[in-house]
Amino acid sequence: MDRCGIIRGISGPVIKAESKVPTRLYEVVRVGKEGLLGEVIRIRGSFVDVQVYEDTTGLRVGEPVVFSGELLSVELGPGVLGTVLDGIGRPLSRIGAEDGIFLKRGFAAPTVPRDLKWKFVPLMQEGQEFFPGDVYGVMVDVGGFQHKLMIPPMAKPGKVAWIAAEGEYKAEDLLFESTQGLSLCCVQKWNVRVSRPFKERLPFNEPLITGQRILDTLFPVALGGASVVPGGFGTGKTVTQQSLAKWCNADIIIYIGCGERGNEMTEVLEEFPHLKDPRTGKALMDRMILIANTSNMPVAAREASIYLGMTLAEYFRDMGNNVAIMADSTSRWAEALREISGRLEEMPGEEGYPAYLSSRLSQYYERAGRVKVLCSDEREGSITVINAVSPPGGDFSEPVTQASLRLSGAFWALDKSLAQKRHFPSINWHLSYTLYEHSLSDYFNRKLGAQWSELVLWLRELLEDEKKLEELVQIVGRDALEELDRWKLHLAWLVKSFYLQQNAFDDKDAFCPLEKQKLLLEFFKEMDCKVVDKVKEGVLFSQIQRIPIQMWLEEMRKLQVEEMQTKKHEYITALDRELDSLEVIRS
Ligand SMILES: Nc1ncnc2c1ncn2[C@@H]1O[C@H](COP(=O)(O)OP(=O)(O)OP(=O)(O)O)[C@@H](O)[C@H]1O
């Protein structure tokens, strides 16, 4: 008990302690008789303020605090994928059963399980040279995932003295020794507030394919980029993030339920373990980590949860994976920051948030990116951030939305009026934007051909024209529109209903591959050209309306890509037939 102190004051999750020894910022502390986990967040002479990650009810002044000398770290290693962690890395999925519904205070459990064994395959030989980040072996993790075991980033280069033979090993079994005395087991520790080093940042060159038509077509986010999903109450933030978690093409998904309602997290916890990964057919959870920190869980742990998620993301990135990290929601995280700041009696900034809100957020966003990872070969990996923001009253000018907007490259604005019309995803195509379009154009041209950019431009113009026409309709009324403009409005309605809308709960519609997006857009554009020609010849819009286009689109929306090719051809032929049969009425 030589590194200890005494509690002098308690204010919710923040305690003031007097320390007999010098302490350092962000040092981990065990607080009170129950040993609640906390972290030093301010030092004033011999007094320190500690934010406590567990419920402080019943804590008394005079109880001891013990300074660990370590910084808040998370264990990295096999057995973490597929689990549910709390905001400070305790594996909820493994400890729930014996300990009742709620965690006991002061409960400590290692993130990497100690009772499991994993198959280890060495990839280095004795005498071989190594550098930080090099892979010395793999362990077969949940679902057959090849978990690369890497030399820790801060280790010095050296030579292998001994490496364990192929076989099954537990978390703390020795696997590797170097001639300079470096000994490794499969567990590494990393300070959650410090980003893991990498060799160099790479430019964006590939999109995160989400399978959501409006996002992939109009507002793509790059692998390694960052996007925000702001939206008022009930506009679909959670469903959008969950759809991305289910369908996007990242190798690893880290989903942080940050201050959301418990029953929303329950839905995730109940639904995700039963979902199949559309790419591998295995359980989706095998490539996911869920971090659960619901609104009734300690507020300080919510503050830590996003750093924990990011550290896990960096670890899997360093193995050479594309990782997507989703936090729902940044606003609840910022509220935690505000609460702690209030307890510390700091000077409040805009809307009561601390002045350092932006810099803290940027510390998180800056850890995203596409990088060459630290190692002697050419491994690359990426972290893509997709953060929900819940601005009070749906007001995007509030500080959290504005700070997130400055730090991200894609902005997917959810619109209450679309949500009220049950148009989902309720992403407003006039307010949303992406800054990645230019960096991704080569990828789309290669993958979908040069026509893709023409199709996207055509769609954007149509949506812009529709906006202008709707303004005109407000003034002159729909009946005063020309036949061609009436068709254009109808076409925009078809595009909105059958392309931009996508039902996350319909198995056949929830995911739309890029090739299918292209086929659908081609159909819309071809149809437009044909109808416009016919209307110019003198056919009336009311005659066009009788063609069963809606029925065709409804059917096509649910087809697989392969069937779509033939069906598109069939429907274009049917359209030609229908248009030919129309009598020219106007001269
Ligand atoms: N893509 C979608 N497809 C179909 N329905 C959707 C979609 N997105 C949202 N919804 C509907 O909208 C409802 C609200 O969505 P969600 O819970 O995601 O909103 P939220 O913005 O996270 O809400 P809160 O502000 O309460 O957290 C869902 O229950 C669902 O019925």
Coordinates of C-alpha atoms in Angstrom, one line a residue, residues 38-526:
G38 CA -10.8 5.2 -11.9
E39 CA -8.4 7.5 -13.8
V40 CA -6.6 10.6 -12.6
I41 CA -7.9 13.5 -14.7
R42 CA -6.5 16.5 -12.8
I43 CA -3.6 17.1 -10.5
R44 CA -3.3 20.1 -8.1
G45 CA -0.4 19.8 -5.8
S46 CA -1.0 16.8 -3.6
F47 CA -4.7 16.7 -4.6
V48 CA -5.9 14.8 -7.6
D49 CA -9.3 14.5 -9.2
V50 CA -10.2 11.0 -10.3
Q51 CA -13.0 10.0 -12.7
V52 CA -14.5 6.7 -11.5
Y53 CA -15.7 4.3 -14.1
E54 CA -18.1 2.6 -11.7
D55 CA -21.1 3.6 -9.6
T56 CA -19.8 5.6 -6.6
T57 CA -22.9 5.3 -4.5
G58 CA -22.0 4.6 -0.9
L59 CA -18.3 5.6 -1.3
R60 CA -17.1 7.6 1.8
V61 CA -14.6 10.3 2.5
G62 CA -11.6 8.8 4.2
E63 CA -11.6 5.6 2.2
P64 CA -8.3 4.7 0.5
V65 CA -7.3 5.1 -3.1
V66 CA -4.5 3.1 -4.6
F67 CA -2.5 4.5 -7.6
S68 CA -1.5 1.7 -9.9
G69 CA 1.4 3.5 -11.7
E70 CA -0.1 2.4 -15.0
L71 CA -2.2 4.2 -17.6
L72 CA -5.7 3.0 -18.7
S73 CA -4.9 0.2 -21.0
V74 CA -6.8 -2.5 -22.8
E75 CA -5.6 -6.1 -23.4
L76 CA -5.3 -7.0 -27.0
G77 CA -5.2 -10.5 -28.2
P78 CA -7.3 -13.5 -29.3
G79 CA -10.7 -14.1 -27.8
V80 CA -11.7 -10.5 -28.0
L81 CA -13.4 -10.8 -31.4
G82 CA -17.0 -11.8 -31.1
T83 CA -17.4 -10.5 -27.5
V84 CA -19.3 -7.8 -25.8
L85 CA -17.2 -5.5 -23.7
D86 CA -18.2 -2.7 -21.3
G87 CA -16.7 0.8 -21.6
I88 CA -13.5 -0.2 -19.9
G89 CA -12.9 -3.5 -21.6
R90 CA -14.5 -6.0 -19.2
P91 CA -16.0 -8.9 -21.2
L92 CA -19.7 -8.7 -20.4
S93 CA -20.5 -11.7 -22.5
R94 CA -18.3 -13.9 -20.4
I95 CA -19.0 -12.7 -16.9
G96 CA -22.8 -12.1 -17.0
A97 CA -24.0 -15.6 -16.1
E98 CA -22.2 -16.2 -12.7
D99 CA -22.5 -12.7 -11.5
G100 CA -26.2 -11.8 -12.0
I101 CA -27.5 -9.1 -14.3
F102 CA -25.4 -6.3 -13.0
L103 CA -21.7 -6.3 -12.6
K104 CA -20.4 -6.2 -9.0
R105 CA -18.6 -3.0 -8.2
G106 CA -14.8 -3.2 -8.4
F107 CA -15.2 -6.3 -10.6
A108 CA -12.0 -7.0 -12.6
A109 CA -11.9 -9.4 -15.5
P110 CA -9.2 -9.7 -18.2
T111 CA -10.3 -8.7 -21.7
V112 CA -8.5 -11.7 -23.1
P113 CA -9.9 -14.9 -21.5
R114 CA -7.4 -16.9 -19.5
D115 CA -9.2 -20.2 -19.7
L116 CA -9.3 -20.7 -23.5
K117 CA -6.7 -22.2 -25.7
W118 CA -6.0 -21.2 -29.3
K119 CA -4.1 -23.0 -32.0
F120 CA -0.7 -21.2 -32.6
V121 CA 1.2 -21.5 -35.9
P122 CA 4.7 -19.9 -35.7
L123 CA 5.7 -17.8 -38.7
M124 CA 9.3 -17.0 -37.7
Q125 CA 12.4 -19.2 -37.1
E126 CA 15.1 -19.0 -34.5
G127 CA 17.8 -16.6 -35.6
Q128 CA 15.5 -14.6 -37.9
E129 CA 15.6 -10.8 -37.7
F130 CA 12.4 -9.0 -36.7
F131 CA 11.2 -5.4 -36.5
P132 CA 8.3 -3.9 -34.5
G133 CA 5.0 -4.9 -36.0
D134 CA 6.2 -8.0 -37.7
V135 CA 4.0 -11.0 -37.5
Y136 CA 5.7 -13.9 -35.6
G137 CA 2.8 -16.3 -35.7
V138 CA -1.0 -16.6 -36.1
M139 CA -3.6 -17.9 -33.7
V140 CA -6.9 -19.3 -34.9
D141 CA -9.5 -17.1 -33.3
V142 CA -13.3 -17.3 -33.3
G143 CA -14.8 -18.4 -36.6
G144 CA -11.4 -19.4 -38.0
F145 CA -10.1 -15.7 -38.1
Q146 CA -6.3 -15.7 -38.5
H147 CA -5.3 -13.6 -35.6
K148 CA -1.8 -12.2 -36.4
L149 CA 0.5 -12.0 -33.4
M150 CA 2.7 -9.0 -33.8
I151 CA 5.9 -7.8 -32.2
P152 CA 4.7 -4.8 -30.1
P153 CA 5.2 -1.4 -31.7
M154 CA 7.6 -0.1 -29.0
A155 CA 9.9 -3.2 -29.1
K156 CA 13.4 -2.8 -30.5
P157 CA 14.4 -4.7 -33.7
G158 CA 16.2 -7.9 -32.9
K159 CA 16.6 -11.6 -33.6
V160 CA 14.4 -14.5 -32.6
A161 CA 16.0 -16.6 -29.8
W162 CA 13.2 -19.1 -29.4
I163 CA 9.7 -19.5 -30.7
A164 CA 7.0 -21.9 -29.5
A165 CA 6.2 -24.9 -31.7
E166 CA 2.8 -25.3 -33.4
G167 CA 0.2 -26.3 -30.8
E168 CA -2.5 -25.0 -28.5
Y169 CA -1.7 -22.3 -26.0
K170 CA -3.4 -20.2 -23.4
A171 CA -3.3 -16.4 -23.1
E172 CA -0.3 -16.2 -20.8
D173 CA 1.8 -19.1 -22.3
L174 CA 5.2 -17.9 -23.5
L175 CA 5.3 -18.0 -27.3
F176 CA 8.4 -15.9 -28.3
E177 CA 11.8 -14.8 -27.0
S178 CA 14.3 -12.6 -28.6
T179 CA 18.1 -12.5 -28.1
Q180 CA 17.7 -9.1 -26.4
G181 CA 15.4 -10.5 -23.7
L182 CA 11.9 -9.7 -25.2
S183 CA 9.4 -12.3 -24.1
L184 CA 5.9 -12.4 -25.6
C185 CA 2.7 -14.2 -25.0
C186 CA -0.4 -13.6 -27.2
V187 CA -1.6 -10.7 -25.0
Q188 CA -0.4 -7.1 -25.5
K189 CA -1.5 -4.1 -23.5
W190 CA -2.0 -0.6 -25.0
N191 CA -2.9 2.7 -23.4
V192 CA -6.3 3.5 -24.8
R193 CA -5.7 7.3 -25.0
V194 CA -2.6 6.9 -27.2
S195 CA -2.8 6.1 -30.9
R196 CA -0.8 3.1 -32.1
P197 CA 2.1 4.1 -34.4
F198 CA 2.1 3.4 -38.1
K199 CA 4.6 3.9 -40.9
E200 CA 2.8 6.3 -43.1
R201 CA -0.6 7.6 -44.0
L202 CA -1.9 6.6 -47.4
P203 CA -4.3 8.6 -49.7
F204 CA -7.9 7.3 -49.9
N205 CA -8.4 5.1 -52.9
E206 CA -11.4 2.7 -52.2
P207 CA -14.8 3.3 -50.8
L208 CA -16.3 1.5 -47.9
I209 CA -19.1 -0.3 -49.7
T210 CA -22.2 -0.1 -47.6
G211 CA -24.8 -1.6 -49.8
Q212 CA -27.0 1.4 -49.1
R213 CA -27.9 2.9 -52.5
I214 CA -28.0 6.5 -51.4
L215 CA -24.7 6.3 -49.6
D216 CA -22.7 4.3 -52.2
T217 CA -24.1 6.3 -55.2
L218 CA -24.3 9.9 -53.9
F219 CA -22.3 10.2 -50.7
P220 CA -19.6 7.4 -50.5
V221 CA -17.1 7.4 -47.6
A222 CA -13.6 6.2 -48.3
L223 CA -12.0 3.3 -46.5
G224 CA -10.1 5.1 -43.8
G225 CA -12.4 8.1 -44.0
A226 CA -14.9 9.5 -41.4
S227 CA -18.5 10.1 -41.7
V228 CA -21.1 11.6 -39.3
V229 CA -24.8 10.6 -39.2
P230 CA -26.6 13.4 -37.4
G231 CA -30.3 13.2 -36.9
G232 CA -33.0 14.2 -34.5
F233 CA -35.0 11.8 -32.4
G234 CA -36.3 8.7 -34.3
T235 CA -34.8 9.6 -37.6
G236 CA -33.0 6.3 -38.1
K237 CA -29.5 6.8 -36.7
T238 CA -29.4 3.5 -35.0
V239 CA -30.9 1.5 -37.9
T240 CA -28.5 3.2 -40.4
Q241 CA -25.5 2.3 -38.2
Q242 CA -26.7 -1.2 -37.6
S243 CA -27.3 -1.7 -41.4
L244 CA -23.8 -0.6 -42.1
A245 CA -22.4 -2.9 -39.4
K246 CA -24.3 -5.8 -41.0
W247 CA -23.5 -5.1 -44.6
C248 CA -20.4 -2.9 -45.1
N249 CA -17.4 -4.6 -46.6
A250 CA -15.0 -3.9 -43.6
D251 CA -13.2 -7.0 -42.3
I252 CA -13.8 -6.0 -38.7
I253 CA -16.6 -4.0 -37.1
I254 CA -16.4 -2.3 -33.8
Y255 CA -19.8 -1.1 -32.6
I256 CA -19.9 1.2 -29.6
G257 CA -23.3 1.7 -28.0
C258 CA -22.4 4.9 -26.3
G259 CA -25.0 6.2 -23.9
E260 CA -28.0 4.9 -25.8
R261 CA -31.1 3.4 -24.2
G262 CA -30.6 -0.1 -22.8
N263 CA -33.3 -1.6 -25.0
E264 CA -31.7 -0.4 -28.2
M265 CA -28.5 -2.1 -27.1
T266 CA -30.5 -5.2 -26.2
E267 CA -31.8 -5.3 -29.8
V268 CA -28.2 -5.3 -31.0
L269 CA -27.1 -7.9 -28.5
E270 CA -30.1 -10.2 -29.4
E271 CA -30.1 -9.7 -33.1
F272 CA -26.4 -9.6 -34.1
P273 CA -25.3 -13.0 -32.7
H274 CA -28.0 -14.6 -35.0
L275 CA -27.0 -12.7 -38.1
K276 CA -25.0 -14.4 -40.9
D277 CA -22.1 -12.5 -42.5
P278 CA -23.3 -12.1 -46.1
R279 CA -19.7 -12.4 -47.3
T280 CA -18.6 -15.6 -45.5
G281 CA -21.9 -17.2 -44.4
K282 CA -20.4 -17.5 -40.9
A283 CA -21.8 -15.7 -37.9
L284 CA -21.5 -11.9 -38.2
M285 CA -20.4 -11.6 -34.6
D286 CA -17.2 -13.5 -35.5
R287 CA -15.9 -10.3 -37.1
M288 CA -17.4 -7.9 -34.5
I289 CA -16.7 -6.4 -31.1
L290 CA -19.6 -4.7 -29.3
I291 CA -18.9 -2.2 -26.7
A292 CA -21.9 -1.7 -24.5
N293 CA -22.2 1.4 -22.4
T294 CA -25.9 2.2 -22.1
S295 CA -27.4 5.4 -20.6
N296 CA -27.7 3.8 -17.2
M297 CA -24.1 2.7 -17.0
P298 CA -21.5 4.9 -15.3
V299 CA -21.0 8.1 -17.2
A300 CA -17.2 8.2 -17.0
A301 CA -16.9 4.8 -18.6
R302 CA -18.9 6.3 -21.6
E303 CA -16.1 8.8 -22.0
A304 CA -13.5 6.1 -22.1
S305 CA -15.5 3.7 -24.3
I306 CA -14.7 5.4 -27.6
Y307 CA -11.0 5.4 -26.9
L308 CA -11.2 1.7 -26.0
G309 CA -13.0 1.0 -29.3
M310 CA -10.5 3.0 -31.3
T311 CA -7.5 1.1 -29.7
L312 CA -9.1 -2.2 -30.6
A313 CA -9.7 -0.9 -34.1
E314 CA -6.0 0.1 -34.4
Y315 CA -4.9 -3.3 -33.2
F316 CA -6.9 -5.1 -35.9
R317 CA -5.8 -2.4 -38.5
D318 CA -2.2 -3.2 -37.7
M319 CA -2.9 -6.9 -38.7
G320 CA -3.7 -5.5 -42.1
N321 CA -7.5 -5.3 -41.9
N322 CA -10.0 -2.7 -42.9
V323 CA -11.9 -1.9 -39.7
A324 CA -15.1 0.1 -39.4
I325 CA -15.8 1.7 -36.1
M326 CA -19.3 3.0 -35.3
A327 CA -20.3 5.0 -32.2
D328 CA -23.9 5.6 -31.4
S329 CA -23.9 8.3 -30.3
T330 CA -21.2 11.0 -30.1
S331 CA -23.7 13.4 -28.5
R332 CA -24.1 11.1 -25.5
W333 CA -20.3 10.8 -25.3
A334 CA -20.1 14.6 -25.3
E335 CA -22.7 14.8 -22.6
A336 CA -20.5 12.5 -20.4
L337 CA -17.6 14.9 -21.1
R338 CA -19.9 17.9 -20.1
E339 CA -21.0 16.1 -16.9
I340 CA -17.4 15.4 -15.8
S341 CA -16.3 18.9 -16.7
G342 CA -19.2 20.3 -14.7
R343 CA -18.2 18.3 -11.7
L344 CA -14.6 19.6 -12.0
E345 CA -16.1 23.1 -12.0
E346 CA -14.4 24.0 -15.3
M347 CA -15.4 27.1 -17.2
P348 CA -18.2 25.9 -19.6
G349 CA -18.0 26.6 -23.3
E350 CA -20.8 26.7 -25.9
E351 CA -24.0 25.0 -24.6
G352 CA -22.1 24.0 -21.4
Y353 CA -19.7 21.7 -23.2
P354 CA -16.1 22.1 -22.1
A355 CA -13.8 24.2 -24.2
Y356 CA -11.8 21.1 -25.2
L357 CA -14.8 19.3 -26.8
S358 CA -13.4 19.8 -30.3
S359 CA -9.8 18.9 -29.4
R360 CA -11.0 15.7 -27.7
L361 CA -13.2 14.8 -30.6
S362 CA -10.3 15.4 -33.0
Q363 CA -8.1 13.1 -31.0
Y364 CA -10.6 10.4 -31.8
Y365 CA -11.2 11.2 -35.4
E366 CA -7.5 11.6 -36.2
R367 CA -7.0 8.0 -35.3
A368 CA -9.0 7.0 -38.4
G369 CA -7.2 6.7 -41.8
R370 CA -5.7 4.4 -44.3
V371 CA -2.1 3.6 -43.4
K372 CA 1.0 1.5 -44.1
V373 CA 1.3 -0.3 -40.8
L374 CA 4.4 -0.5 -38.8
C375 CA 6.3 -3.7 -39.9
S376 CA 9.2 -4.6 -42.2
D377 CA 6.9 -5.6 -45.1
E378 CA 4.2 -3.7 -47.0
R379 CA 1.1 -4.3 -44.9
E380 CA -1.8 -1.8 -45.2
G381 CA -4.9 -1.3 -43.1
S382 CA -7.6 1.2 -42.5
I383 CA -10.0 2.5 -39.9
T384 CA -13.2 4.1 -41.1
V385 CA -15.2 6.1 -38.6
I386 CA -19.0 6.3 -38.8
N387 CA -20.4 8.3 -35.9
A388 CA -24.0 9.0 -35.1
V389 CA -24.8 12.4 -33.6
S390 CA -28.1 13.2 -31.9
P391 CA -28.5 17.0 -32.0
P392 CA -31.2 18.2 -29.6
G393 CA -34.2 19.2 -31.6
G394 CA -32.5 18.1 -34.8
D395 CA -30.6 21.4 -34.8
F396 CA -27.4 20.8 -36.8
S397 CA -25.8 24.1 -35.7
E398 CA -25.2 22.8 -32.1
P399 CA -21.6 22.3 -31.0
V400 CA -21.3 18.5 -31.3
T401 CA -22.6 18.3 -34.8
Q402 CA -20.5 21.3 -35.9
A403 CA -17.3 19.8 -34.3
S404 CA -18.0 16.4 -35.9
L405 CA -18.7 18.0 -39.3
R406 CA -15.4 19.8 -39.3
L407 CA -13.5 16.5 -38.6
S408 CA -15.3 14.2 -41.0
G409 CA -15.4 13.9 -44.8
A410 CA -18.9 12.6 -45.3
F411 CA -22.0 14.1 -43.8
W412 CA -25.2 12.0 -43.9
A413 CA -27.9 14.3 -42.6
L414 CA -31.0 12.5 -41.4
D415 CA -34.2 14.5 -42.0
K416 CA -37.1 14.4 -39.7
S417 CA -39.6 15.2 -42.4
L418 CA -38.4 12.3 -44.5
A419 CA -38.6 10.0 -41.5
Q420 CA -42.1 11.2 -40.8
K421 CA -43.1 10.2 -44.4
R422 CA -41.5 6.8 -43.6
H423 CA -38.8 7.5 -46.3
F424 CA -35.9 5.5 -45.0
P425 CA -32.9 5.9 -44.8
S426 CA -34.0 9.4 -44.2
I427 CA -30.8 10.9 -45.5
N428 CA -31.5 14.3 -47.0
W429 CA -29.8 14.4 -50.4
H430 CA -29.7 18.2 -50.5
L431 CA -28.0 18.7 -47.2
S432 CA -25.7 15.7 -47.2
Y433 CA -22.3 15.7 -48.8
T434 CA -19.0 13.8 -49.3
L435 CA -15.5 15.1 -49.8
Y436 CA -14.3 11.7 -51.0
E437 CA -15.9 11.7 -54.4
H438 CA -12.7 12.9 -56.2
S439 CA -10.4 10.4 -54.5
L440 CA -12.8 7.5 -55.3
S441 CA -13.6 8.3 -58.9
D442 CA -10.8 6.1 -60.2
Y443 CA -12.0 3.2 -58.2
F444 CA -15.6 3.6 -59.4
N445 CA -14.4 4.0 -63.0
R446 CA -12.4 0.8 -62.8
K447 CA -15.1 -1.2 -61.1
L448 CA -18.2 0.1 -62.8
G449 CA -16.9 1.8 -66.0
A450 CA -16.8 5.4 -67.0
Q451 CA -20.6 5.6 -67.3
W452 CA -20.9 5.4 -63.6
S453 CA -19.9 9.0 -63.0
E454 CA -22.4 10.1 -65.8
L455 CA -25.2 8.1 -64.1
V456 CA -24.4 9.8 -60.7
L457 CA -24.3 13.2 -62.4
W458 CA -27.6 12.5 -64.1
L459 CA -29.1 11.5 -60.7
R460 CA -27.8 14.6 -58.9
E461 CA -29.2 16.8 -61.7
L462 CA -32.6 15.1 -61.6
L463 CA -32.8 15.7 -57.8
E464 CA -31.7 19.3 -58.2
D465 CA -34.3 19.9 -61.0
E466 CA -37.0 18.3 -58.9
K467 CA -36.2 20.8 -56.1
K468 CA -36.6 23.7 -58.5
L469 CA -39.8 22.3 -60.0
E470 CA -41.3 21.7 -56.6
E471 CA -40.7 25.4 -55.8
L472 CA -42.4 26.3 -59.1
V473 CA -45.3 24.1 -58.3
Q474 CA -45.8 25.9 -55.0
I475 CA -46.3 29.1 -57.1
V476 CA -48.1 28.1 -60.2
G477 CA -49.6 24.7 -59.3
R478 CA -48.9 21.2 -60.7
D479 CA -51.4 21.6 -63.6
A480 CA -49.5 24.6 -65.1
L481 CA -46.4 22.5 -65.6
E482 CA -45.3 21.4 -69.1
E483 CA -45.7 17.7 -70.0
L484 CA -41.9 17.1 -69.8
D485 CA -41.7 18.7 -66.4
R486 CA -44.5 16.6 -65.1
W487 CA -42.7 13.5 -66.3
K488 CA -39.5 14.8 -64.6
L489 CA -41.3 15.2 -61.3
H490 CA -42.8 11.7 -61.6
L491 CA -39.4 10.3 -62.5
A492 CA -37.8 11.9 -59.4
W493 CA -40.6 10.4 -57.3
L494 CA -39.9 7.0 -58.8
V495 CA -36.1 7.4 -58.1
K496 CA -36.8 8.5 -54.5
S497 CA -39.3 5.7 -53.9
F498 CA -37.4 2.8 -55.5
Y499 CA -33.8 3.9 -55.4
L500 CA -33.1 6.2 -52.6
Q501 CA -35.5 4.5 -50.2
Q502 CA -34.2 1.2 -48.9
N503 CA -35.9 -1.0 -46.3
A504 CA -33.4 -2.2 -43.7
F505 CA -35.8 -4.9 -42.6
D506 CA -36.4 -6.5 -46.0
D507 CA -33.8 -9.2 -46.6
K508 CA -34.0 -8.7 -50.3
D509 CA -33.6 -5.0 -50.2
A510 CA -31.4 -4.4 -47.2
F511 CA -28.2 -4.7 -49.2
C512 CA -27.7 -3.6 -52.8
P513 CA -24.4 -4.4 -54.5
L514 CA -22.7 -1.7 -56.6
E515 CA -23.3 -3.6 -59.8
K516 CA -27.0 -3.7 -59.0
Q517 CA -27.0 0.0 -58.2
K518 CA -25.5 0.6 -61.6
L519 CA -28.1 -1.6 -63.4
L520 CA -31.0 0.2 -61.6
L521 CA -29.6 3.6 -62.5
E522 CA -29.1 2.6 -66.1
F523 CA -32.7 1.5 -66.2
F524 CA -33.9 4.8 -64.8
K525 CA -31.8 6.8 -67.3
E526 CA -32.7 4.7 -70.3

